[in-house]
Amino acid sequence: MSRIYFRCVPFAKDQVTLALESGVDGVIAPRERVEQVAALSRCPVWAEDEVAVAALSAKADEEAVLARLKNGERVVLARGWEVIPVENLLAQSDAVLVEAGNLDEARLAAGILERGVAGIVVLPEALADLKEIVAQCKLSQGREDLLPAVITRVEPVGLGHRVCADTLSLLRRGQGMLVGNSSAFTFLVHAETEHNEYVAARPFRINAGAVHAYVRLPHDKTSYLGELKAGQEVLIVDAEGATGVATLGRVKIEVRPMLLIEAQADTQNGLQKGTVFLQNAETIRLTAPDGTPLSVVSLKPGDTVLCRLDEAGRHFGMRVREEIREV
């Protein structure tokens, strides 16, 4: 995930304010304005003369930039860079910064070698695109491959500790988190975006499931729901597989009646089954392929929900290759 910086040179206070409100990670400003900008937000502010700008017009330029990066200098590749030289630098350095003058250039930089550059320096001419650049290049985590799974069992199982994940973001219909008893089979548990006659919508909340369950996080990691903490970033996924990042503001763990929900998906390797424990209440929902929230109270065998399949095997949330079965 690339970090986003805004170059406010020449200085304009309204541009800096908009950049900070848009969620940039830092600002580049004239040296005489650094303290003024630093007083506006707790984020890095670099003086213009501390950030070298280098054009890549020949192989020798690429080699010179690499040497400077390895020497610890802060070097930004000037607008007009090409993908192959940037790939060469990325293969040898984790500190590559590039300029972007519009959304397309920023998206290209964020996707190079499937991991993107360390930072994108947005130029003033891209100010109108800045919020979208932040959304697509900082918050987006690419796409998740979701597929339909058919419900095979819904069964009350007594009491258990369930986890509500309350985010700093207002989520919309079709969005939720990927949760399951196995990291190899997770369900798209829908956010509480729907009103009913007894309970108001809480679109910041995902009543995600039992404390032991896996939840998919940014950067191909997982966590147990019971280990989530306020201030942590979580992965938000919609019914189309588009992703984003939200920050947790609160985690509520309480004892509630639970349901065991089982589903199976038809894959090239045959039928695969997965399960999840969710609270037995009308406001808790899985997600239909069209994005419709489906209450677990009315869920029945034959209904179709969205899920994600993967290979089992995690160690402290990191993917590992080993022989493992989770049932």
GROMACS .gro file of C-alpha atoms in nm, residues 3 16 34 45 60 82 85 88 98 102 128 145 198 204 210 224 226 228 231 250 261 264 266 272 277 283-284 311:
model
   28
    3ARG     CA    1   0.179   0.625   0.110
   16VAL     CA    2  -0.263   2.207   0.222
   34VAL     CA    3   0.730   2.369   0.728
   45VAL     CA    4   0.618   1.755   0.667
   60ALA     CA    5   2.283   0.581  -1.587
   82GLU     CA    6   0.833   0.476  -1.712
   85PRO     CA    7   1.297   0.159  -1.475
   88ASN     CA    8   1.418  -0.217  -1.164
   98VAL     CA    9   0.738   0.890  -0.771
  102ASN     CA   10  -0.336   1.269  -1.218
  128ALA     CA   11  -0.897   1.773  -0.793
  145ASP     CA   12  -1.230  -1.326  -0.545
  198TYR     CA   13  -3.697  -0.269   1.668
  204PHE     CA   14  -2.037   0.149   1.140
  210ALA     CA   15  -1.741  -1.582   1.762
  224TYR     CA   16  -0.876  -1.407   1.548
  226GLY     CA   17  -1.108  -1.195   1.979
  228LEU     CA   18  -0.896  -0.725   1.736
  231GLY     CA   19  -0.703   0.160   1.636
  250ARG     CA   20  -1.424  -0.010   1.945
  261ILE     CA   21  -2.397  -2.185   0.978
  264GLN     CA   22  -2.060  -2.544   0.051
  266ASP     CA   23  -1.874  -2.587  -0.600
  272GLN     CA   24  -1.571  -2.736  -0.037
  277PHE     CA   25  -2.067  -1.906   1.422
  283THR     CA   26  -2.972  -0.783   1.271
  284ILE     CA   27  -2.685  -1.020   1.186
  311GLU     CA   28  -0.559  -2.245   0.137
   0.00000   0.00000   0.00000
